[in-house]
PDB file of C-alpha atoms in Angstrom:
ATOM      1  CA  MET V   1      14.805  -0.856 -13.158  1.00  0.00           C
ATOM      2  CA  LEU V   2      12.583   0.534 -15.922  1.00  0.00           C
ATOM      3  CA  SER V   3      10.962   3.815 -14.930  1.00  0.00           C
ATOM      4  CA  ARG V   4       7.571   2.407 -15.945  1.00  0.00           C
ATOM      5  CA  THR V   5       7.951  -0.431 -13.440  1.00  0.00           C
ATOM      6  CA  ALA V   6       9.159   1.938 -10.733  1.00  0.00           C
ATOM      7  CA  ASN V   7       6.175   4.207 -11.407  1.00  0.00           C
ATOM      8  CA  GLY V   8       3.652   1.376 -11.180  1.00  0.00           C
ATOM      9  CA  LEU V   9       5.035  -0.052  -7.945  1.00  0.00           C
ATOM     10  CA  PHE V  10       5.413   3.383  -6.370  1.00  0.00           C
ATOM     11  CA  TRP V  11       1.802   4.350  -7.111  1.00  0.00           C
ATOM     12  CA  MET V  12       0.341   0.973  -6.238  1.00  0.00           C
ATOM     13  CA  SER V  13       1.919   1.409  -2.821  1.00  0.00           C
ATOM     14  CA  ARG V  14       0.765   5.009  -2.425  1.00  0.00           C
ATOM     15  CA  TYR V  15      -2.830   4.149  -3.300  1.00  0.00           C
ATOM     16  CA  VAL V  16      -2.918   1.208  -0.883  1.00  0.00           C
ATOM     17  CA  GLU V  17      -1.556   3.439   1.879  1.00  0.00           C
ATOM     18  CA  ARG V  18      -3.899   6.293   0.918  1.00  0.00           C
ATOM     19  CA  MET V  19      -6.899   3.991   1.030  1.00  0.00           C
ATOM     20  CA  GLU V  20      -6.107   3.123   4.628  1.00  0.00           C
ATOM     21  CA  ASN V  21      -5.257   6.691   5.593  1.00  0.00           C
ATOM     22  CA  VAL V  22      -8.468   8.170   4.172  1.00  0.00           C
ATOM     23  CA  ALA V  23     -10.271   5.537   6.238  1.00  0.00           C
ATOM     24  CA  ARG V  24      -8.372   6.822   9.285  1.00  0.00           C
ATOM     25  CA  LEU V  25      -9.556  10.360   8.565  1.00  0.00           C
ATOM     26  CA  LEU V  26     -13.127   9.090   8.376  1.00  0.00           C
ATOM     27  CA  ASP V  27     -12.537   7.331  11.673  1.00  0.00           C
ATOM     28  CA  ALA V  28     -11.372  10.632  13.158  1.00  0.00           C
ATOM     29  CA  GLY V  29     -14.565  12.328  11.961  1.00  0.00           C
ATOM     30  CA  ARG V  30     -16.726   9.541  13.346  1.00  0.00           C
ATOM     31  CA  ARG V  31     -15.008   9.730  16.721  1.00  0.00           C
ATOM     32  CA  MET V  32     -15.074  13.524  16.902  1.00  0.00           C
ATOM     33  CA  GLU V  33     -18.771  13.569  16.056  1.00  0.00           C
ATOM     34  CA  ASN V  34     -19.515  11.708  19.272  1.00  0.00           C
ATOM     35  CA  LEU V  35     -17.678  14.175  21.519  1.00  0.00           C
ATOM     36  CA  PRO V  36     -19.686  16.625  23.620  1.00  0.00           C
ATOM     37  CA  GLN V  37     -19.978  20.117  22.174  1.00  0.00           C
ATOM     38  CA  PRO V  38     -19.774  23.346  24.187  1.00  0.00           C
ATOM     39  CA  PRO V  39     -23.103  25.213  24.491  1.00  0.00           C
ATOM     40  CA  GLY V  40     -23.848  27.111  21.285  1.00  0.00           C
ATOM     41  CA  ALA V  41     -20.908  25.586  19.398  1.00  0.00           C
ATOM     42  CA  LYS V  42     -21.432  24.510  15.794  1.00  0.00           C
ATOM     43  CA  ALA V  43     -20.377  20.960  14.966  1.00  0.00           C
ATOM     44  CA  THR V  44     -17.696  21.241  12.285  1.00  0.00           C
ATOM     45  CA  GLU V  45     -15.854  17.932  12.502  1.00  0.00           C
ATOM     46  CA  TRP V  46     -16.954  16.747   9.045  1.00  0.00           C
ATOM     47  CA  ARG V  47     -15.896  20.019   7.466  1.00  0.00           C
ATOM     48  CA  SER V  48     -12.484  19.479   9.027  1.00  0.00           C
ATOM     49  CA  ILE V  49     -12.216  16.003   7.520  1.00  0.00           C
ATOM     50  CA  VAL V  50     -12.887  17.357   4.016  1.00  0.00           C
ATOM     51  CA  ILE V  51     -10.208  20.041   4.488  1.00  0.00           C
ATOM     52  CA  ALA V  52      -7.630  17.712   6.008  1.00  0.00           C
ATOM     53  CA  SER V  53      -8.180  15.076   3.312  1.00  0.00           C
ATOM     54  CA  GLY V  54      -7.320  17.606   0.602  1.00  0.00           C
ATOM     55  CA  CYS V  55     -10.712  17.096  -1.066  1.00  0.00           C
ATOM     56  CA  LYS V  56     -12.099  20.632  -0.922  1.00  0.00           C
ATOM     57  CA  THR V  57     -12.070  20.986  -4.703  1.00  0.00           C
ATOM     58  CA  THR V  58     -13.887  17.688  -5.331  1.00  0.00           C
ATOM     59  CA  PHE V  59     -16.441  17.947  -2.519  1.00  0.00           C
ATOM     60  CA  PRO V  60     -19.804  18.499  -4.285  1.00  0.00           C
ATOM     61  CA  ALA V  61     -21.323  20.901  -1.726  1.00  0.00           C
ATOM     62  CA  PRO V  62     -20.277  24.063   0.132  1.00  0.00           C
ATOM     63  CA  LEU V  63     -17.978  23.241   3.026  1.00  0.00           C
ATOM     64  CA  ASP V  64     -20.415  24.609   5.584  1.00  0.00           C
ATOM     65  CA  GLN V  65     -22.830  21.875   4.463  1.00  0.00           C
ATOM     66  CA  ALA V  66     -20.372  19.045   5.150  1.00  0.00           C
ATOM     67  CA  SER V  67     -22.137  16.462   7.296  1.00  0.00           C
ATOM     68  CA  ARG V  68     -22.329  12.861   8.398  1.00  0.00           C
ATOM     69  CA  ASP V  69     -24.550  12.206   5.374  1.00  0.00           C
ATOM     70  CA  ASN V  70     -22.405  13.549   2.528  1.00  0.00           C
ATOM     71  CA  VAL V  71     -18.754  13.413   3.620  1.00  0.00           C
ATOM     72  CA  PRO V  72     -18.462   9.608   3.999  1.00  0.00           C
ATOM     73  CA  GLN V  73     -20.205   9.130   0.645  1.00  0.00           C
ATOM     74  CA  HIS V  74     -17.707  11.492  -1.017  1.00  0.00           C
ATOM     75  CA  LEU V  75     -14.659   9.921   0.635  1.00  0.00           C
ATOM     76  CA  VAL V  76     -15.809   6.341   0.093  1.00  0.00           C
ATOM     77  CA  PHE V  77     -17.672   6.059  -3.206  1.00  0.00           C
ATOM     78  CA  ASP V  78     -17.443   9.247  -5.290  1.00  0.00           C
ATOM     79  CA  PRO V  79     -15.925   8.373  -8.718  1.00  0.00           C
ATOM     80  CA  ASP V  80     -15.068  12.042  -9.245  1.00  0.00           C
ATOM     81  CA  ASN V  81     -12.858  12.029  -6.151  1.00  0.00           C
ATOM     82  CA  PRO V  82      -9.514  10.372  -7.055  1.00  0.00           C
ATOM     83  CA  SER V  83      -8.806   9.908  -3.340  1.00  0.00           C
ATOM     84  CA  SER V  84     -12.066   8.172  -2.450  1.00  0.00           C
ATOM     85  CA  LEU V  85     -11.616   4.689  -1.028  1.00  0.00           C
ATOM     86  CA  ARG V  86     -13.222   3.134  -4.096  1.00  0.00           C
ATOM     87  CA  GLN V  87     -10.941   4.996  -6.501  1.00  0.00           C
ATOM     88  CA  CYS V  88      -7.852   4.255  -4.397  1.00  0.00           C
ATOM     89  CA  ALA V  89      -8.620   0.522  -4.456  1.00  0.00           C
ATOM     90  CA  ARG V  90      -9.224   0.689  -8.204  1.00  0.00           C
ATOM     91  CA  SER V  91      -6.031   2.653  -8.906  1.00  0.00           C
ATOM     92  CA  ALA V  92      -3.951   0.335  -6.715  1.00  0.00           C
ATOM     93  CA  ARG V  93      -5.307  -2.641  -8.631  1.00  0.00           C
ATOM     94  CA  GLU V  94      -4.677  -1.052 -12.045  1.00  0.00           C
ATOM     95  CA  ASN V  95      -1.054  -0.257 -11.150  1.00  0.00           C
ATOM     96  CA  ALA V  96      -0.562  -3.743  -9.697  1.00  0.00           C
ATOM     97  CA  ARG V  97      -2.009  -5.378 -12.822  1.00  0.00           C
ATOM     98  CA  ALA V  98       0.347  -3.380 -15.050  1.00  0.00           C
ATOM     99  CA  MET V  99       3.288  -4.531 -12.894  1.00  0.00           C
ATOM    100  CA  ARG V 100       1.991  -8.077 -12.385  1.00  0.00           C
ATOM    101  CA  THR V 101       5.315  -9.726 -13.215  1.00  0.00           C
ATOM    102  CA  ALA V 102       7.111  -7.671 -10.547  1.00  0.00           C
ATOM    103  CA  LEU V 103       4.759  -8.905  -7.796  1.00  0.00           C
ATOM    104  CA  THR V 104       4.218 -12.248  -6.107  1.00  0.00           C
ATOM    105  CA  SER V 105       0.894 -14.007  -6.505  1.00  0.00           C
ATOM    106  CA  GLU V 106       0.125 -13.315  -2.837  1.00  0.00           C
ATOM    107  CA  VAL V 107       0.481  -9.550  -3.255  1.00  0.00           C
ATOM    108  CA  TRP V 108      -1.485  -9.507  -6.490  1.00  0.00           C
ATOM    109  CA  ASP V 109      -4.301 -11.620  -5.042  1.00  0.00           C
ATOM    110  CA  ALA V 110      -4.600  -9.361  -1.992  1.00  0.00           C
ATOM    111  CA  VAL V 111      -4.784  -6.190  -4.099  1.00  0.00           C
ATOM    112  CA  ASN V 112      -7.126  -7.732  -6.662  1.00  0.00           C
ATOM    113  CA  GLN V 113      -9.475  -9.172  -4.043  1.00  0.00           C
ATOM    114  CA  THR V 114      -9.628  -5.830  -2.230  1.00  0.00           C
ATOM    115  CA  TRP V 115     -10.864  -4.138  -5.385  1.00  0.00           C
ATOM    116  CA  ALA V 116     -13.277  -6.993  -6.138  1.00  0.00           C
ATOM    117  CA  GLU V 117     -14.860  -6.651  -2.700  1.00  0.00           C
ATOM    118  CA  MET V 118     -14.851  -2.852  -2.829  1.00  0.00           C
ATOM    119  CA  ARG V 119     -16.613  -2.700  -6.191  1.00  0.00           C
ATOM    120  CA  ARG V 120     -19.494  -4.769  -4.829  1.00  0.00           C
ATOM    121  CA  ARG V 121     -20.318  -1.826  -2.592  1.00  0.00           C
ATOM    122  CA  GLY V 122     -21.987   1.274  -3.979  1.00  0.00           C
ATOM    123  CA  PRO V 123     -23.411   4.690  -3.069  1.00  0.00           C
ATOM    124  CA  ASP V 124     -26.701   3.081  -2.058  1.00  0.00           C
ATOM    125  CA  ASP V 125     -24.993   1.193   0.752  1.00  0.00           C
ATOM    126  CA  THR V 126     -25.630   2.680   4.157  1.00  0.00           C
ATOM    127  CA  LEU V 127     -22.642   4.056   6.027  1.00  0.00           C
ATOM    128  CA  GLY V 128     -24.453   4.948   9.175  1.00  0.00           C
ATOM    129  CA  GLY V 129     -23.382   4.247  12.724  1.00  0.00           C
ATOM    130  CA  ARG V 130     -21.869   0.832  13.200  1.00  0.00           C
ATOM    131  CA  ASP V 131     -21.774   0.172   9.449  1.00  0.00           C
ATOM    132  CA  LEU V 132     -19.214   2.941   8.935  1.00  0.00           C
ATOM    133  CA  SER V 133     -17.084   1.724  11.840  1.00  0.00           C
ATOM    134  CA  GLU V 134     -17.066  -1.846  10.513  1.00  0.00           C
ATOM    135  CA  PHE V 135     -16.295  -0.660   6.986  1.00  0.00           C
ATOM    136  CA  ILE V 136     -13.360   1.446   8.219  1.00  0.00           C
ATOM    137  CA  ASP V 137     -11.995  -1.560  10.107  1.00  0.00           C
ATOM    138  CA  TRP V 138     -12.324  -3.678   6.959  1.00  0.00           C
ATOM    139  CA  VAL V 139     -10.398  -1.133   4.876  1.00  0.00           C
ATOM    140  CA  LYS V 140      -7.609  -0.933   7.457  1.00  0.00           C
ATOM    141  CA  SER V 141      -7.413  -4.732   7.621  1.00  0.00           C
ATOM    142  CA  ARG V 142      -7.081  -4.950   3.823  1.00  0.00           C
ATOM    143  CA  GLY V 143      -4.247  -2.443   3.863  1.00  0.00           C
ATOM    144  CA  ALA V 144      -2.500  -4.455   6.584  1.00  0.00           C
ATOM    145  CA  LEU V 145      -3.011  -7.682   4.603  1.00  0.00           C
ATOM    146  CA  ILE V 146      -1.462  -6.239   1.443  1.00  0.00           C
ATOM    147  CA  ARG V 147       1.508  -4.803   3.340  1.00  0.00           C
ATOM    148  CA  GLY V 148       1.953  -8.109   5.144  1.00  0.00           C
ATOM    149  CA  HIS V 149       2.220 -10.008   1.865  1.00  0.00           C
ATOM    150  CA  ILE V 150       4.641  -7.381   0.533  1.00  0.00           C
ATOM    151  CA  ASP V 151       6.867  -7.765   3.586  1.00  0.00           C
ATOM    152  CA  ALA V 152       6.672 -11.561   3.638  1.00  0.00           C
ATOM    153  CA  THR V 153       6.992 -12.475  -0.043  1.00  0.00           C
ATOM    154  CA  LEU V 154       8.823  -9.819  -2.084  1.00  0.00           C
ATOM    155  CA  LEU V 155      12.541  -9.805  -2.741  1.00  0.00           C
ATOM    156  CA  ARG V 156      14.411  -6.884  -1.188  1.00  0.00           C
ATOM    157  CA  ASP V 157      15.338  -5.401  -4.547  1.00  0.00           C
ATOM    158  CA  GLU V 158      14.723  -2.064  -6.259  1.00  0.00           C
ATOM    159  CA  GLY V 159      11.073  -2.922  -6.783  1.00  0.00           C
ATOM    160  CA  HIS V 160      10.551  -3.397  -3.071  1.00  0.00           C
ATOM    161  CA  ALA V 161      12.413  -0.143  -2.404  1.00  0.00           C
ATOM    162  CA  PHE V 162      10.052   1.825  -4.675  1.00  0.00           C
ATOM    163  CA  ILE V 163       7.070   0.247  -2.897  1.00  0.00           C
ATOM    164  CA  GLU V 164       8.546   1.322   0.449  1.00  0.00           C
ATOM    165  CA  LEU V 165       9.205   4.786  -0.934  1.00  0.00           C
ATOM    166  CA  GLY V 166       5.564   5.241  -1.912  1.00  0.00           C
ATOM    167  CA  LYS V 167       4.326   3.919   1.422  1.00  0.00           C
ATOM    168  CA  TRP V 168       6.447   6.230   3.568  1.00  0.00           C
ATOM    169  CA  ILE V 169       5.733   9.355   1.534  1.00  0.00           C
ATOM    170  CA  GLU V 170       2.005   8.746   1.659  1.00  0.00           C
ATOM    171  CA  ARG V 171       2.000   7.836   5.343  1.00  0.00           C
ATOM    172  CA  ALA V 172       3.931  10.932   6.388  1.00  0.00           C
ATOM    173  CA  ASP V 173       1.534  13.130   4.406  1.00  0.00           C
ATOM    174  CA  ALA V 174      -1.479  11.435   6.002  1.00  0.00           C
ATOM    175  CA  THR V 175      -0.230  11.658   9.581  1.00  0.00           C
ATOM    176  CA  ALA V 176       0.330  15.392   9.168  1.00  0.00           C
ATOM    177  CA  ARG V 177      -3.245  15.730   7.924  1.00  0.00           C
ATOM    178  CA  ILE V 178      -4.709  13.670  10.772  1.00  0.00           C
ATOM    179  CA  LEU V 179      -2.797  15.766  13.283  1.00  0.00           C
ATOM    180  CA  ASP V 180      -3.990  18.959  11.624  1.00  0.00           C
ATOM    181  CA  VAL V 181      -7.640  17.952  12.036  1.00  0.00           C
ATOM    182  CA  LYS V 182      -7.324  19.222  15.615  1.00  0.00           C
ATOM    183  CA  TYR V 183      -6.595  22.691  14.278  1.00  0.00           C
ATOM    184  CA  HIS V 184      -9.210  22.928  11.555  1.00  0.00           C
ATOM    185  CA  VAL V 185     -12.413  22.328  13.283  1.00  0.00           C
ATOM    186  CA  LEU V 186     -11.727  21.284  16.744  1.00  0.00           C
ATOM    187  CA  LEU V 187      -9.419  24.065  17.885  1.00  0.00           C
ATOM    188  CA  PRO V 188     -11.027  24.975  21.193  1.00  0.00           C
ATOM    189  CA  SER V 189     -11.469  28.410  22.595  1.00  0.00           C
ATOM    190  CA  SER V 190      -8.774  29.560  24.995  1.00  0.00           C
ATOM    191  CA  SER V 191     -11.001  28.590  27.904  1.00  0.00           C
ATOM    192  CA  ASP V 192     -11.106  24.980  26.658  1.00  0.00           C
ATOM    193  CA  VAL V 193      -7.347  24.492  26.319  1.00  0.00           C
ATOM    194  CA  GLY V 194      -6.231  21.919  28.844  1.00  0.00           C
ATOM    195  CA  GLY V 195      -9.826  21.049  29.695  1.00  0.00           C
ATOM    196  CA  GLY V 196     -11.838  17.892  29.235  1.00  0.00           C
ATOM    197  CA  LEU V 197     -12.875  18.577  25.631  1.00  0.00           C
ATOM    198  CA  ASP V 198      -9.295  19.409  24.663  1.00  0.00           C
ATOM    199  CA  TYR V 199      -8.125  16.101  26.169  1.00  0.00           C
ATOM    200  CA  LEU V 200     -10.808  14.092  24.374  1.00  0.00           C
ATOM    201  CA  GLN V 201      -9.990  15.704  21.043  1.00  0.00           C
ATOM    202  CA  TRP V 202      -6.294  14.870  21.326  1.00  0.00           C
ATOM    203  CA  LEU V 203      -7.216  11.326  22.372  1.00  0.00           C
ATOM    204  CA  GLN V 204      -9.316  10.871  19.232  1.00  0.00           C
ATOM    205  CA  VAL V 205      -6.446  12.142  17.074  1.00  0.00           C
ATOM    206  CA  LEU V 206      -4.205   9.494  18.653  1.00  0.00           C
ATOM    207  CA  ARG V 207      -6.803   6.791  18.126  1.00  0.00           C
ATOM    208  CA  ALA V 208      -7.296   7.757  14.487  1.00  0.00           C
ATOM    209  CA  ALA V 209      -3.532   7.325  14.043  1.00  0.00           C
ATOM    210  CA  ASN V 210      -3.578   4.012  15.968  1.00  0.00           C
ATOM    211  CA  SER V 211      -1.194   5.591  18.468  1.00  0.00           C
ATOM    212  CA  ALA V 212      -3.096   5.846  21.749  1.00  0.00           C
ATOM    213  CA  THR V 213      -1.494   2.702  23.200  1.00  0.00           C
ATOM    214  CA  ALA V 214       1.943   3.804  22.036  1.00  0.00           C
ATOM    215  CA  TYR V 215       1.434   7.139  23.794  1.00  0.00           C
ATOM    216  CA  ARG V 216       0.619   5.443  27.094  1.00  0.00           C
ATOM    217  CA  HIS V 217       3.652   3.154  26.833  1.00  0.00           C
ATOM    218  CA  LEU V 218       6.133   5.865  25.896  1.00  0.00           C
ATOM    219  CA  TYR V 219       5.002   8.899  27.887  1.00  0.00           C
ATOM    220  CA  ARG V 220       3.126   7.545  30.906  1.00  0.00           C
ATOM    221  CA  ARG V 221       1.350  10.831  31.510  1.00  0.00           C
ATOM    222  CA  THR V 222      -1.947  12.496  30.753  1.00  0.00           C
ATOM    223  CA  ILE V 223      -2.451  13.236  27.067  1.00  0.00           C
ATOM    224  CA  ASP V 224      -1.315  16.760  26.233  1.00  0.00           C
ATOM    225  CA  PRO V 225      -0.474  18.635  23.000  1.00  0.00           C
ATOM    226  CA  GLU V 226       3.298  18.442  23.529  1.00  0.00           C
ATOM    227  CA  GLY V 227       3.217  14.674  23.997  1.00  0.00           C
ATOM    228  CA  VAL V 228       0.947  14.051  21.002  1.00  0.00           C
ATOM    229  CA  VAL V 229       3.051  16.256  18.724  1.00  0.00           C
ATOM    230  CA  ASP V 230       6.263  14.642  19.933  1.00  0.00           C
ATOM    231  CA  LEU V 231       4.879  11.154  19.251  1.00  0.00           C
ATOM    232  CA  LEU V 232       3.379  11.883  15.830  1.00  0.00           C
ATOM    233  CA  VAL V 233       6.090  14.271  14.602  1.00  0.00           C
ATOM    234  CA  ARG V 234       9.493  13.587  16.144  1.00  0.00           C
ATOM    235  CA  ASN V 235       9.449  10.089  17.655  1.00  0.00           C
ATOM    236  CA  ALA V 236      10.905   7.739  15.062  1.00  0.00           C
ATOM    237  CA  ARG V 237       9.884   4.715  17.160  1.00  0.00           C
ATOM    238  CA  SER V 238       6.270   5.471  16.251  1.00  0.00           C
ATOM    239  CA  PRO V 239       5.592   3.818  12.847  1.00  0.00           C
ATOM    240  CA  ARG V 240       3.196   6.586  11.844  1.00  0.00           C
ATOM    241  CA  SER V 241       5.281   9.553  12.908  1.00  0.00           C
ATOM    242  CA  LEU V 242       6.616  12.074  10.434  1.00  0.00           C
ATOM    243  CA  ALA V 243      10.148  11.230  11.585  1.00  0.00           C
ATOM    244  CA  ALA V 244       9.591   7.532  10.824  1.00  0.00           C
ATOM    245  CA  GLY V 245       8.184   8.448   7.424  1.00  0.00           C
ATOM    246  CA  ALA V 246      11.143  10.662   6.545  1.00  0.00           C
ATOM    247  CA  ARG V 247      13.591   8.002   7.709  1.00  0.00           C
ATOM    248  CA  GLY V 248      11.738   5.387   5.649  1.00  0.00           C
ATOM    249  CA  VAL V 249      12.055   7.601   2.566  1.00  0.00           C
ATOM    250  CA  CYS V 250      15.809   7.984   3.178  1.00  0.00           C
ATOM    251  CA  ASN V 251      16.275   4.231   3.661  1.00  0.00           C
ATOM    252  CA  ALA V 252      14.345   3.437   0.482  1.00  0.00           C
ATOM    253  CA  LEU V 253      16.401   5.923  -1.529  1.00  0.00           C
ATOM    254  CA  GLU V 254      19.596   4.411  -0.150  1.00  0.00           C
ATOM    255  CA  SER V 255      18.443   0.995  -1.338  1.00  0.00           C
ATOM    256  CA  ILE V 256      17.679   2.347  -4.807  1.00  0.00           C
ATOM    257  CA  GLY V 257      20.960   4.263  -5.098  1.00  0.00           C
ATOM    258  CA  ALA V 258      21.885   7.565  -6.727  1.00  0.00           C
ATOM    259  CA  HIS V 259      23.693   7.688 -10.077  1.00  0.00           C
ATOM    260  CA  THR V 260      22.914  11.190 -11.376  1.00  0.00           C
ATOM    261  CA  ASN V 261      23.129  14.688  -9.962  1.00  0.00           C
ATOM    262  CA  ALA V 262      19.332  14.897  -9.853  1.00  0.00           C
ATOM    263  CA  GLN V 263      19.115  11.687  -7.868  1.00  0.00           C
ATOM    264  CA  ARG V 264      21.825  12.798  -5.473  1.00  0.00           C
ATOM    265  CA  ALA V 265      19.980  16.105  -4.982  1.00  0.00           C
ATOM    266  CA  ALA V 266      16.781  14.218  -4.102  1.00  0.00           C
ATOM    267  CA  HIS V 267      18.714  12.096  -1.589  1.00  0.00           C
ATOM    268  CA  ALA V 268      20.217  15.208  -0.012  1.00  0.00           C
ATOM    269  CA  ARG V 269      16.806  16.847   0.301  1.00  0.00           C
ATOM    270  CA  ALA V 270      15.338  13.760   1.979  1.00  0.00           C
ATOM    271  CA  LYS V 271      18.229  13.695   4.466  1.00  0.00           C
ATOM    272  CA  ALA V 272      17.734  17.398   5.174  1.00  0.00           C
ATOM    273  CA  LEU V 273      14.080  16.719   5.987  1.00  0.00           C
ATOM    274  CA  CYS V 274      15.123  13.999   8.463  1.00  0.00           C
ATOM    275  CA  THR V 275      17.553  16.418  10.091  1.00  0.00           C
ATOM    276  CA  LYS V 276      14.890  19.113  10.364  1.00  0.00           C
ATOM    277  CA  LEU V 277      12.470  16.762  12.094  1.00  0.00           C
ATOM    278  CA  ARG V 278      15.120  15.870  14.663  1.00  0.00           C
ATOM    279  CA  ALA V 279      16.140  19.480  15.196  1.00  0.00           C
ATOM    280  CA  ASP V 280      12.750  21.205  15.550  1.00  0.00           C
ATOM    281  CA  ALA V 281      11.799  21.211  19.241  1.00  0.00           C
ATOM    282  CA  VAL V 282       8.162  20.382  19.957  1.00  0.00           C
ATOM    283  CA  GLU V 283       7.668  23.443  22.136  1.00  0.00           C
ATOM    284  CA  GLN V 284       8.958  25.698  19.387  1.00  0.00           C
ATOM    285  CA  VAL V 285       6.789  24.027  16.726  1.00  0.00           C
ATOM    286  CA  ILE V 286       3.678  24.622  18.837  1.00  0.00           C
ATOM    287  CA  ALA V 287       4.704  28.163  19.780  1.00  0.00           C
ATOM    288  CA  ASP V 288       5.369  29.122  16.146  1.00  0.00           C
ATOM    289  CA  GLY V 289       2.068  27.594  15.006  1.00  0.00           C
ATOM    290  CA  LEU V 290       1.449  23.870  14.600  1.00  0.00           C
ATOM    291  CA  HIS V 291      -0.932  24.354  11.679  1.00  0.00           C
ATOM    292  CA  GLU V 292       1.579  26.453   9.738  1.00  0.00           C
ATOM    293  CA  TRP V 293       4.346  23.957  10.460  1.00  0.00           C
ATOM    294  CA  LEU V 294       2.214  21.034   9.289  1.00  0.00           C
ATOM    295  CA  THR V 295       1.147  22.914   6.150  1.00  0.00           C
ATOM    296  CA  ASP V 296       4.807  23.501   5.283  1.00  0.00           C
ATOM    297  CA  PHE V 297       5.566  19.824   5.888  1.00  0.00           C
ATOM    298  CA  ILE V 298       2.728  18.641   3.638  1.00  0.00           C
ATOM    299  CA  TYR V 299       4.019  20.829   0.816  1.00  0.00           C
ATOM    300  CA  GLU V 300       7.593  19.694   1.450  1.00  0.00           C
ATOM    301  CA  ILE V 301       6.913  15.941   1.441  1.00  0.00           C
ATOM    302  CA  ASN V 302       4.809  16.139  -1.728  1.00  0.00           C
ATOM    303  CA  ASP V 303       7.306  18.390  -3.476  1.00  0.00           C
ATOM    304  CA  LEU V 304      10.034  15.910  -2.517  1.00  0.00           C
ATOM    305  CA  ALA V 305       7.932  13.149  -4.093  1.00  0.00           C
ATOM    306  CA  ASP V 306       7.718  15.195  -7.288  1.00  0.00           C
ATOM    307  CA  GLN V 307      11.489  15.736  -7.262  1.00  0.00           C
ATOM    308  CA  ILE V 308      12.140  12.025  -6.747  1.00  0.00           C
ATOM    309  CA  GLY V 309       9.803  11.212  -9.632  1.00  0.00           C
ATOM    310  CA  VAL V 310      11.670  13.563 -11.973  1.00  0.00           C
ATOM    311  CA  ALA V 311      15.050  12.262 -10.798  1.00  0.00           C
ATOM    312  CA  TYR V 312      14.141   8.631 -11.429  1.00  0.00           C
ATOM    313  CA  GLY V 313      12.130   9.216 -14.580  1.00  0.00           C
ATOM    314  CA  PHE V 314       8.587   8.505 -13.450  1.00  0.00           C
ATOM    315  CA  ASP V 315       5.500  10.575 -12.694  1.00  0.00           C
ATOM    316  CA  GLY V 316       5.700  11.867  -9.140  1.00  0.00           C
ATOM    317  CA  GLN V 317       2.744  14.146  -9.853  1.00  0.00           C
ATOM    318  CA  GLU V 318       0.116  11.502 -10.539  1.00  0.00           C
ATOM    319  CA  VAL V 319      -3.237  12.217  -8.896  1.00  0.00           C
ATOM    320  CA  ARG V 320      -2.632  12.673  -5.171  1.00  0.00           C
ATOM    321  CA  LEU V 321      -3.706  14.600  -2.104  1.00  0.00           C
ATOM    322  CA  SER V 322      -2.111  17.743  -3.469  1.00  0.00           C
ATOM    323  CA  GLU V 323      -3.918  20.358  -1.415  1.00  0.00           C
ATOM    324  CA  ALA V 324      -2.188  21.393   1.754  1.00  0.00           C
ATOM    325  CA  ALA V 325      -4.467  21.438   4.758  1.00  0.00           C
ATOM    326  CA  GLN V 326      -5.144  25.135   4.908  1.00  0.00           C
TER     327      GLN V 326
END
């Protein structure tokens, strides 16, 4: 496959996935905003969303001024933010149009229509209350529609493998960021650990990752940090876990094949990441510092994407959520 085609399909997929995942981060902020705050505590959930989204450098105000009024506008409409929902939809459409002959009409129509509907919205649109919730649901439904057409209509060839590769890399990065939201702003004082607020915060993290029902089915116990981390990090049965993402990357690379030393090195690194996720015990990850572990993972998965891009001759460093959540 031509590297130009691989690049276009890879980035179309990443931008579609990113669009949905940024919406999930907004959903996390919306949910966290409605939680009770301890007496005298400063609400910092929207600051956490800016940090976790990797948009500190593009956010147009000091972080301590992040609020319900300016964060959704920045993450939805801002043309200067390459990871805003509007720019993600536009970039996905541009990459899909360039690779039009490699896609079915169903996939192209879904991507094109998403951008057409997105561009009809603008910064003057209200994103308050129920409007934001409904908009987030619409974005997630568009991502599901596009992925559904990809799964149902595309040949399982190299093109499909590069689409899968982009999806799994982006999803693993996003899940790590959603999980890290708990650290950034919502890390409770020692007196809150294990209490009602701690429970509600972990529940909202699960809901933002669409994993609350999965948690109840798999663990059948009260929500706790160990269970949430196990589900979203190590449990490959969870489609949004880091383990599932790493395995998806390995499977996509296997489908593409390795014909050079650089490609074989990228395959080996992806397999090593899968092994690490299986080997790292949840208790040890938490004891050593969940935030530090997640920061290392975010760097690792994006650096792996860069290495894969170099190995296969396309740009793995195109605009992306490059900031680690720190």
